[in-house]
Coordinates of C-alpha atoms and ligand atoms in Angstrom, one line a residue:
M1 CA -70.2 -9.9 -30.8
I2 CA -73.5 -10.5 -29.2
I3 CA -72.7 -7.8 -26.7
N4 CA -72.0 -5.3 -29.5
E5 CA -75.3 -6.1 -31.3
R6 CA -77.2 -5.5 -28.0
T7 CA -75.4 -2.2 -27.5
V8 CA -76.5 -1.1 -31.0
E9 CA -80.0 -2.2 -30.3
K10 CA -80.1 -0.2 -27.2
E11 CA -78.8 2.9 -29.1
V12 CA -81.7 2.6 -31.5
E13 CA -84.2 2.5 -28.7
R14 CA -83.0 5.8 -27.2
T15 CA -85.2 8.8 -27.5
E16 CA -83.8 12.1 -28.7
G17 CA -84.0 13.5 -25.3
E18 CA -82.0 10.6 -23.8
S19 CA -79.2 10.9 -26.4
L20 CA -79.1 14.7 -25.9
K21 CA -79.0 14.3 -22.2
E22 CA -76.1 11.8 -22.4
K23 CA -74.3 14.3 -24.7
L24 CA -74.8 17.5 -22.8
F25 CA -75.1 16.7 -19.1
N26 CA -72.1 16.6 -16.8
N27 CA -72.9 13.0 -15.7
K28 CA -70.9 12.6 -12.6
K29 CA -70.8 8.9 -11.7
T30 CA -68.6 6.6 -9.8
V31 CA -65.5 5.4 -11.6
W32 CA -66.1 1.9 -10.4
E33 CA -69.1 1.8 -12.8
D34 CA -67.2 1.4 -16.0
I35 CA -63.8 0.3 -14.7
S36 CA -62.0 -2.5 -16.6
E37 CA -60.9 -5.6 -14.6
D38 CA -57.2 -4.7 -15.4
E39 CA -57.6 -1.1 -14.1
K40 CA -59.4 -2.3 -11.0
K41 CA -56.5 -4.7 -10.3
E42 CA -54.0 -1.9 -10.9
A43 CA -55.8 0.4 -8.5
F44 CA -56.0 -2.2 -5.8
K45 CA -52.3 -3.0 -6.2
F46 CA -51.3 0.6 -6.2
S47 CA -53.3 1.2 -2.9
D48 CA -51.6 -1.8 -1.3
E49 CA -48.3 -0.1 -2.0
Y50 CA -49.7 3.2 -0.7
M51 CA -50.8 1.6 2.6
F52 CA -47.3 0.1 3.0
Y53 CA -45.9 3.7 2.6
L54 CA -48.4 5.1 5.1
N55 CA -47.4 2.4 7.6
Q56 CA -43.7 3.1 7.2
A57 CA -43.9 6.9 7.5
K58 CA -46.3 8.8 9.8
T59 CA -44.6 12.1 10.2
E60 CA -43.1 14.7 7.8
K61 CA -39.5 13.6 8.7
E62 CA -40.3 10.0 8.1
I63 CA -42.0 10.7 4.8
V64 CA -38.9 12.7 3.7
S65 CA -36.5 10.0 4.7
F66 CA -38.6 7.1 3.3
S67 CA -39.3 8.9 0.1
K68 CA -35.6 9.7 -0.3
E69 CA -34.8 5.9 0.0
I70 CA -37.4 5.3 -2.8
L71 CA -35.8 8.0 -5.0
L72 CA -32.3 6.6 -4.5
K73 CA -33.6 3.2 -5.7
N74 CA -35.0 4.9 -8.8
D75 CA -31.8 6.6 -10.1
F76 CA -32.4 10.0 -8.4
K77 CA -29.3 11.7 -7.0
D78 CA -28.9 14.2 -4.2
I79 CA -28.4 17.5 -5.9
S80 CA -25.6 18.4 -3.6
E81 CA -23.5 15.6 -5.1
V82 CA -24.1 16.7 -8.7
T83 CA -22.1 19.5 -10.4
E84 CA -23.8 19.6 -13.8
L85 CA -27.3 18.9 -15.0
K86 CA -28.5 17.9 -18.4
P87 CA -31.9 16.9 -19.8
G88 CA -33.2 13.6 -18.3
D89 CA -31.2 14.0 -15.1
R90 CA -33.0 13.0 -11.9
V91 CA -32.2 14.9 -8.7
F92 CA -33.7 15.8 -5.3
G93 CA -32.9 18.3 -2.6
V94 CA -33.7 17.8 1.1
N95 CA -34.6 20.8 3.1
R96 CA -33.6 20.2 6.8
N97 CA -35.0 16.6 6.8
R98 CA -38.5 18.1 6.7
S99 CA -39.3 18.9 3.1
L100 CA -38.2 17.4 -0.2
Y101 CA -37.9 19.0 -3.7
I102 CA -37.6 16.5 -6.6
A103 CA -36.7 17.3 -10.3
V104 CA -36.5 15.6 -13.6
I105 CA -34.7 17.9 -16.0
G106 CA -36.6 18.6 -19.2
N107 CA -35.4 18.9 -22.8
E108 CA -36.4 22.6 -22.8
N109 CA -34.6 25.2 -20.8
L110 CA -35.8 25.9 -17.3
E111 CA -36.5 29.4 -18.6
N112 CA -39.6 28.0 -20.4
G113 CA -41.1 27.1 -17.0
L114 CA -41.5 24.1 -14.8
N115 CA -44.4 21.7 -14.3
I116 CA -44.8 21.4 -10.6
V117 CA -46.9 19.1 -8.4
G118 CA -46.8 20.1 -4.7
A119 CA -48.1 18.0 -1.8
H120 CA -47.5 18.3 1.9
A121 CA -46.1 15.7 4.2
D122 CA -47.2 17.1 7.6
S123 CA -50.6 16.1 9.1
P124 CA -52.6 17.2 12.1
R125 CA -51.3 15.5 15.3
I126 CA -50.4 16.0 19.0
D127 CA -47.0 17.6 19.7
L128 CA -45.3 17.7 23.1
K129 CA -44.7 21.0 24.7
Q130 CA -41.1 22.0 25.4
N131 CA -41.4 21.2 29.2
P132 CA -43.9 18.4 29.0
L133 CA -43.3 15.9 31.8
Y134 CA -45.1 16.1 35.2
E135 CA -46.6 13.9 37.8
E136 CA -50.1 14.1 39.2
G137 CA -52.3 11.5 40.9
E138 CA -49.3 9.2 41.0
L139 CA -49.3 9.1 37.2
G140 CA -46.6 10.4 34.8
L141 CA -48.1 12.7 32.2
L142 CA -47.0 14.8 29.2
K143 CA -48.4 18.2 28.3
T144 CA -49.1 18.7 24.6
H145 CA -49.9 21.3 22.1
Y146 CA -51.8 20.0 19.1
Y147 CA -50.7 20.7 15.6
G148 CA -53.1 21.7 12.8
G149 CA -56.9 21.8 12.9
I150 CA -58.2 18.9 14.9
K151 CA -61.4 18.0 16.7
K152 CA -59.7 17.4 20.0
Y153 CA -62.3 14.9 21.4
Q154 CA -61.4 12.5 18.5
W155 CA -57.8 12.1 19.9
T156 CA -58.7 10.7 23.3
T157 CA -58.8 7.0 24.2
I158 CA -57.0 5.7 21.1
P159 CA -53.5 4.2 21.0
L160 CA -50.9 6.9 20.1
S161 CA -47.3 6.3 19.0
M162 CA -44.4 8.6 19.6
H163 CA -42.2 9.9 16.8
G164 CA -39.6 12.6 16.7
I165 CA -36.2 13.9 17.6
I166 CA -34.5 15.3 20.6
V167 CA -31.4 17.4 19.8
K168 CA -28.7 17.8 22.4
T169 CA -26.6 20.9 22.7
N170 CA -23.6 19.0 21.3
G171 CA -25.6 18.6 18.1
E172 CA -26.3 14.9 18.7
R173 CA -29.7 14.1 17.2
V174 CA -31.7 11.3 18.9
T175 CA -34.4 9.9 16.8
I176 CA -37.3 8.3 18.6
S177 CA -40.1 6.0 17.4
I178 CA -42.2 4.1 20.0
G179 CA -45.5 2.4 19.5
E180 CA -45.5 1.3 15.8
K181 CA -44.2 -2.3 16.5
E182 CA -46.5 -4.8 18.0
D183 CA -44.2 -5.4 21.1
E184 CA -43.8 -1.6 21.8
P185 CA -46.0 0.3 24.3
V186 CA -48.3 3.1 23.1
F187 CA -49.5 6.3 24.7
Y188 CA -52.9 7.5 25.6
I189 CA -55.1 10.6 26.2
T190 CA -57.9 10.0 28.7
D191 CA -61.6 11.0 28.7
L192 CA -64.3 10.8 31.4
P193 CA -66.6 7.8 31.5
P194 CA -70.2 8.7 30.6
H195 CA -71.2 8.0 34.3
L196 CA -69.2 11.0 35.4
S197 CA -69.6 13.5 32.6
K198 CA -73.3 14.2 33.2
G199 CA -74.1 17.7 34.2
G200 CA -70.5 18.8 33.4
Q201 CA -68.5 17.8 30.4
D202 CA -71.7 16.6 28.6
D203 CA -73.1 20.1 28.6
R204 CA -70.0 21.6 26.9
K205 CA -70.3 22.3 23.1
L206 CA -69.0 19.4 21.0
I207 CA -65.9 21.3 20.0
E208 CA -65.1 22.1 23.6
G209 CA -65.7 18.6 24.8
I210 CA -62.0 18.2 25.3
A211 CA -60.0 21.4 25.9
G212 CA -56.5 21.9 24.6
E213 CA -55.0 21.7 28.1
E214 CA -56.9 18.5 28.6
L215 CA -54.9 16.7 25.9
N216 CA -52.5 15.2 28.4
L217 CA -50.7 12.0 27.6
I218 CA -50.3 9.1 30.1
A219 CA -46.7 8.2 30.1
G220 CA -46.2 5.9 33.1
S221 CA -47.1 4.9 36.7
I222 CA -44.3 3.2 38.5
P223 CA -42.5 5.3 41.2
F224 CA -38.7 5.3 41.4
D225 CA -37.6 3.1 44.3
D226 CA -36.6 5.7 46.9
K227 CA -39.3 6.7 49.4
Q228 CA -37.4 9.8 50.6
I229 CA -38.1 11.8 47.5
S230 CA -41.1 13.4 45.8
E231 CA -42.2 13.1 42.1
R232 CA -41.0 9.5 42.0
V233 CA -43.0 8.5 38.9
K234 CA -41.6 11.4 36.9
L235 CA -38.1 10.5 38.1
N236 CA -38.6 6.9 37.0
I237 CA -39.7 8.0 33.5
L238 CA -36.7 10.3 33.2
K239 CA -34.4 7.5 34.3
I240 CA -35.8 5.2 31.6
L241 CA -35.3 8.0 29.0
N242 CA -31.8 8.8 30.3
D243 CA -30.8 5.1 30.2
K244 CA -32.2 4.6 26.7
Y245 CA -31.4 7.9 24.9
G246 CA -28.9 9.7 27.2
I247 CA -31.3 12.7 27.6
K248 CA -32.2 14.9 30.6
E249 CA -35.5 16.8 31.2
V250 CA -34.1 20.1 29.8
D251 CA -33.3 18.4 26.5
F252 CA -37.1 18.5 25.7
T253 CA -36.5 22.2 25.1
S254 CA -34.9 21.3 21.8
S255 CA -37.1 18.5 20.8
E256 CA -39.9 17.8 18.2
I257 CA -42.0 15.0 19.5
E258 CA -45.1 14.1 17.7
F259 CA -47.9 11.7 18.8
V260 CA -49.9 10.1 16.0
P261 CA -52.5 7.3 15.9
A262 CA -50.7 3.9 16.2
F263 CA -53.3 2.3 13.9
K264 CA -52.2 0.7 10.7
A265 CA -53.7 1.7 7.3
R266 CA -56.2 -0.9 6.2
S267 CA -58.7 -1.6 3.4
V268 CA -62.2 -0.6 4.4
G269 CA -65.6 -2.2 3.5
F270 CA -66.8 -5.6 2.3
D271 CA -65.5 -4.9 -1.2
E272 CA -62.2 -3.5 0.1
S273 CA -62.6 -0.5 -2.2
L274 CA -61.6 2.2 0.4
V275 CA -58.5 3.0 2.4
G276 CA -58.6 3.9 6.1
G277 CA -55.5 5.4 7.6
Y278 CA -54.0 8.2 9.6
G279 CA -52.5 11.3 7.8
Q280 CA -53.9 10.7 4.4
D281 CA -54.2 14.5 4.3
D282 CA -51.8 14.9 2.6
K283 CA -49.7 11.8 2.5
V284 CA -52.1 10.4 -0.2
C285 CA -51.0 13.2 -2.5
C286 CA -47.3 12.8 -1.4
Y287 CA -47.4 9.2 -2.4
T288 CA -49.3 9.6 -5.7
A289 CA -47.1 12.6 -6.7
L290 CA -43.9 10.7 -5.8
R291 CA -44.9 7.6 -7.8
A292 CA -45.8 9.9 -10.7
I293 CA -42.4 11.6 -10.9
L294 CA -40.7 8.2 -10.7
E295 CA -42.3 7.4 -14.1
V296 CA -41.4 10.8 -15.7
K297 CA -38.5 10.2 -18.1
N298 CA -37.1 12.9 -20.5
P299 CA -40.0 15.4 -20.1
Q300 CA -40.2 18.4 -22.4
K301 CA -40.4 20.8 -19.5
T302 CA -38.6 20.2 -16.2
A303 CA -40.9 18.3 -13.8
I304 CA -40.9 19.1 -10.1
C305 CA -42.5 17.3 -7.3
I306 CA -42.6 18.9 -3.8
L307 CA -43.3 17.2 -0.5
T308 CA -43.5 20.2 1.8
D309 CA -43.8 20.7 5.5
K310 CA -45.9 23.1 7.7
E311 CA -48.9 23.2 5.4
E312 CA -51.3 22.6 8.3
I313 CA -50.2 25.6 10.2
G314 CA -50.1 28.1 7.3
F315 CA -47.2 27.2 4.9
V316 CA -44.8 29.0 7.2
G317 CA -41.5 28.2 8.7
V318 CA -38.1 27.5 7.0
T319 CA -39.4 24.2 5.8
G320 CA -42.9 25.4 4.7
M321 CA -43.8 26.4 1.1
E322 CA -43.5 30.1 1.8
S323 CA -39.8 29.7 2.6
H324 CA -37.3 30.8 0.0
S325 CA -35.6 27.4 0.5
F326 CA -37.6 26.4 -2.5
E327 CA -36.1 29.2 -4.5
R328 CA -32.7 28.0 -3.3
F329 CA -33.4 24.6 -4.9
I330 CA -34.5 26.1 -8.2
L331 CA -31.4 28.4 -8.2
E332 CA -29.3 25.3 -7.8
L333 CA -31.0 23.8 -10.9
L334 CA -30.3 27.0 -12.8
D335 CA -26.7 27.1 -11.7
K336 CA -26.1 23.4 -12.6
T337 CA -27.8 23.7 -16.0
N338 CA -25.7 26.8 -16.7
E339 CA -28.8 28.9 -17.2
N340 CA -28.6 31.3 -14.2
K341 CA -28.5 35.0 -14.7
P342 CA -30.0 38.0 -12.8
G343 CA -33.8 37.8 -12.9
M344 CA -33.9 34.4 -14.4
I345 CA -35.7 32.7 -11.5
E346 CA -38.6 35.2 -11.8
K347 CA -38.9 34.3 -15.5
V348 CA -38.8 30.6 -14.6
F349 CA -41.6 31.0 -12.1
S350 CA -43.8 33.2 -14.4
N351 CA -43.6 30.5 -17.1
S352 CA -44.3 27.7 -14.6
K353 CA -47.5 25.8 -14.0
A354 CA -48.4 24.1 -10.8
I355 CA -50.9 21.6 -9.3
S356 CA -51.4 22.0 -5.6
A357 CA -51.9 18.4 -4.7
D358 CA -54.0 18.4 -1.6
V359 CA -57.1 16.6 -0.4
D360 CA -60.7 17.8 -0.5
A361 CA -63.5 17.1 1.9
G362 CA -65.3 14.0 0.5
F363 CA -69.1 13.8 0.6
D364 CA -70.4 12.1 3.8
P365 CA -74.0 10.9 3.4
T366 CA -74.5 10.9 7.2
F367 CA -73.8 14.6 7.2
S368 CA -75.2 15.5 3.8
G369 CA -76.6 18.8 4.9
F370 CA -73.1 20.2 5.3
F371 CA -72.3 19.8 1.6
D372 CA -73.5 21.2 -1.6
I373 CA -74.2 17.8 -3.2
K374 CA -73.8 19.3 -6.7
N375 CA -70.4 20.8 -6.0
C376 CA -68.5 18.4 -3.8
S377 CA -66.2 15.5 -4.4
K378 CA -67.6 12.1 -3.8
L379 CA -65.5 9.0 -3.0
G380 CA -64.9 7.1 -6.2
H381 CA -65.4 9.9 -8.6
G382 CA -61.8 10.3 -9.5
V383 CA -59.3 13.0 -8.8
C384 CA -61.0 16.3 -7.7
I385 CA -60.4 19.7 -9.3
C386 CA -61.0 22.6 -6.9
K387 CA -60.9 25.9 -8.7
Y388 CA -60.9 27.9 -5.5
G389 CA -60.9 27.5 -1.8
G390 CA -61.1 30.3 0.7
V391 CA -63.9 31.3 3.1
R392 CA -66.8 33.7 2.7
G393 CA -66.8 34.9 -0.8
K394 CA -63.7 32.9 -1.7
S395 CA -61.6 35.2 0.6
G396 CA -58.0 34.1 0.8
S397 CA -58.3 31.8 -2.2
S398 CA -55.9 31.9 -5.2
E399 CA -58.7 31.1 -7.6
S400 CA -57.3 29.4 -10.7
P401 CA -57.9 31.1 -14.1
A402 CA -60.5 29.2 -16.2
E403 CA -57.9 29.1 -19.0
F404 CA -55.6 27.0 -16.8
V405 CA -58.4 24.8 -15.5
A406 CA -59.2 24.0 -19.2
E407 CA -55.6 23.2 -19.9
V408 CA -55.5 20.8 -17.0
R409 CA -58.8 19.2 -18.1
R410 CA -57.3 18.7 -21.6
I411 CA -54.3 16.9 -20.0
F412 CA -56.5 14.7 -17.9
D413 CA -58.6 13.8 -21.0
E414 CA -55.5 12.9 -23.0
N415 CA -54.3 10.7 -20.1
G416 CA -57.5 8.9 -19.4
V417 CA -57.9 10.5 -16.0
S418 CA -61.3 10.4 -14.3
Y419 CA -62.0 13.7 -12.6
T420 CA -64.7 15.5 -10.8
S421 CA -64.9 19.0 -9.3
G422 CA -65.8 20.2 -5.9
E423 CA -65.4 22.8 -3.2
L424 CA -65.0 22.5 0.5
G425 CA -68.5 22.4 2.0
R426 CA -71.3 24.9 1.8
V427 CA -70.9 28.6 1.0
D428 CA -70.3 30.7 4.2
R429 CA -70.3 27.5 6.3
A430 CA -66.9 26.1 5.4
G431 CA -63.5 26.8 3.8
G432 CA -59.8 26.2 3.8
G433 CA -56.6 27.0 2.0
T434 CA -53.7 25.2 0.5
I435 CA -50.1 25.9 -0.7
A436 CA -51.7 27.0 -4.0
V437 CA -51.5 30.6 -2.8
T438 CA -47.7 30.3 -2.4
F439 CA -47.3 29.2 -6.1
A440 CA -49.6 32.0 -7.2
N441 CA -47.5 34.5 -5.2
R442 CA -44.5 33.3 -7.2
G443 CA -46.3 34.2 -10.4
M444 CA -47.3 30.7 -11.5
E445 CA -50.6 29.4 -12.8
V446 CA -51.9 27.0 -10.1
L447 CA -54.8 24.7 -9.6
D448 CA -55.9 22.7 -6.6
C449 CA -56.3 19.1 -7.5
G450 CA -56.4 16.2 -5.1
I451 CA -58.3 13.4 -3.5
A452 CA -61.6 13.3 -1.6
V453 CA -61.1 12.4 2.1
V454 CA -64.0 11.6 4.4
S455 CA -63.4 12.5 8.1
M456 CA -60.5 14.7 7.1
H457 CA -58.1 15.6 10.0
S458 CA -59.5 12.8 12.2
P459 CA -57.2 10.1 13.5
Y460 CA -58.4 7.7 10.8
E461 CA -59.3 9.2 7.4
L462 CA -61.1 7.6 4.5
T463 CA -60.2 7.6 0.8
S464 CA -61.2 5.6 -2.3
K465 CA -58.7 3.3 -4.1
V466 CA -59.9 4.4 -7.5
D467 CA -59.4 8.1 -6.6
I468 CA -55.9 7.4 -5.4
Y469 CA -55.1 5.6 -8.7
N470 CA -56.6 8.5 -10.8
A471 CA -54.6 11.1 -8.8
F472 CA -51.4 9.2 -9.7
K473 CA -52.4 9.2 -13.4
A474 CA -53.3 12.9 -13.2
Y475 CA -50.0 14.0 -11.7
R476 CA -48.0 11.8 -14.0
G477 CA -49.9 13.2 -17.0
F478 CA -49.2 16.7 -15.8
M479 CA -45.5 16.3 -15.3
K480 CA -44.6 14.2 -18.2
Ligands
MN1 MN1 -54.0 19.2 3.2
MN2 MN1 -55.2 19.5 6.2

């Protein structure tokens, strides 16, 4: 009661200008400011669960298989095992173990359109080349080709874990994960000590500090016990691999081996308000979108959640968002709801609405000059709306129509979602694209809406727990 009286008192004291300012200004402020104790608790609990997810799944294939487990525990069925679909049904389709399409069938026909939230499960990393293993200086080494946009110097001298598959010509698929458990070895990319880099490496431009062909992984150092032969360290490594996995050197030709930071996701800061972790671009949107669709029951329009692959290299490939594999999934929904007829899928798409759930570059006060402070997403300001991306005059962006942005804002207001708006860095200095363009190409309204990440594409990225929680509320509100 006393608190209320005080509030009233304060209202009275306000000048006209103060009140008007409060009413008219877009007062961007941190969500932590007015958060209730309950909501804060919820946000922290949600982020604990998110960090567990991050630690279980570090690659797109692991995200797909772990997310599939979660879906099965929440009454979702594999669409290949379902012959007929009716409103309220919950299904998913897996595309070659690398991307995942999830649906909750709505009360209205698919013809009226879908509400889609699409995130990507792939993250920048270090991939092995197809003939990686060699020996030099009595060390066993692996040649790599990095994946996605990385600052290469950030990936040296940190523990890296190995994840991936090697497929033999008989079709046998060997799954490998080394370096996540405490008792497993890790891998390592070297760098010069400062004592030696003077007058050489130190004079390179920062971005060239480590060259692509210098991203070589240390893989062993014990020679095979036979002094008669050459390349004994390499042989010893191949023998270990052959004993353990039954593979030969040539089998690397049909492998996908990814090296990612072996660090665990952790809370960051004295107040534990932030999350540090590898691959938050865009696993943070994968997790929040996945949790959101778990809570979507009997929606009006069919809700779709996508965890796609190959975003970081341009949405391409059979498991990327440009692939017609997504159409195949929607056609299966149309078949199984008995709605399919020629041209129907075009109609479905043109009536559909999508959120491209991807991260945005969060404001970093140490490098404030690289941002437009009035138009960037700050940690703790809620989920971030990004009307357009692109580079130099919005080039390559699928700028969202203002009408659709307004519609999404209304949905957020109705669902108590805190949001901000931003774009990626300063005009003519920065830019980027997302799978939004692939939705727009299909004739859908689409808006980029995700989470601010500081140090994006680095081995350890930073997000805010309150933004994560608001993204979850945003995606749930959009799909339900
Ligand atoms: Mn991304
Ligand atoms: Mn990215």
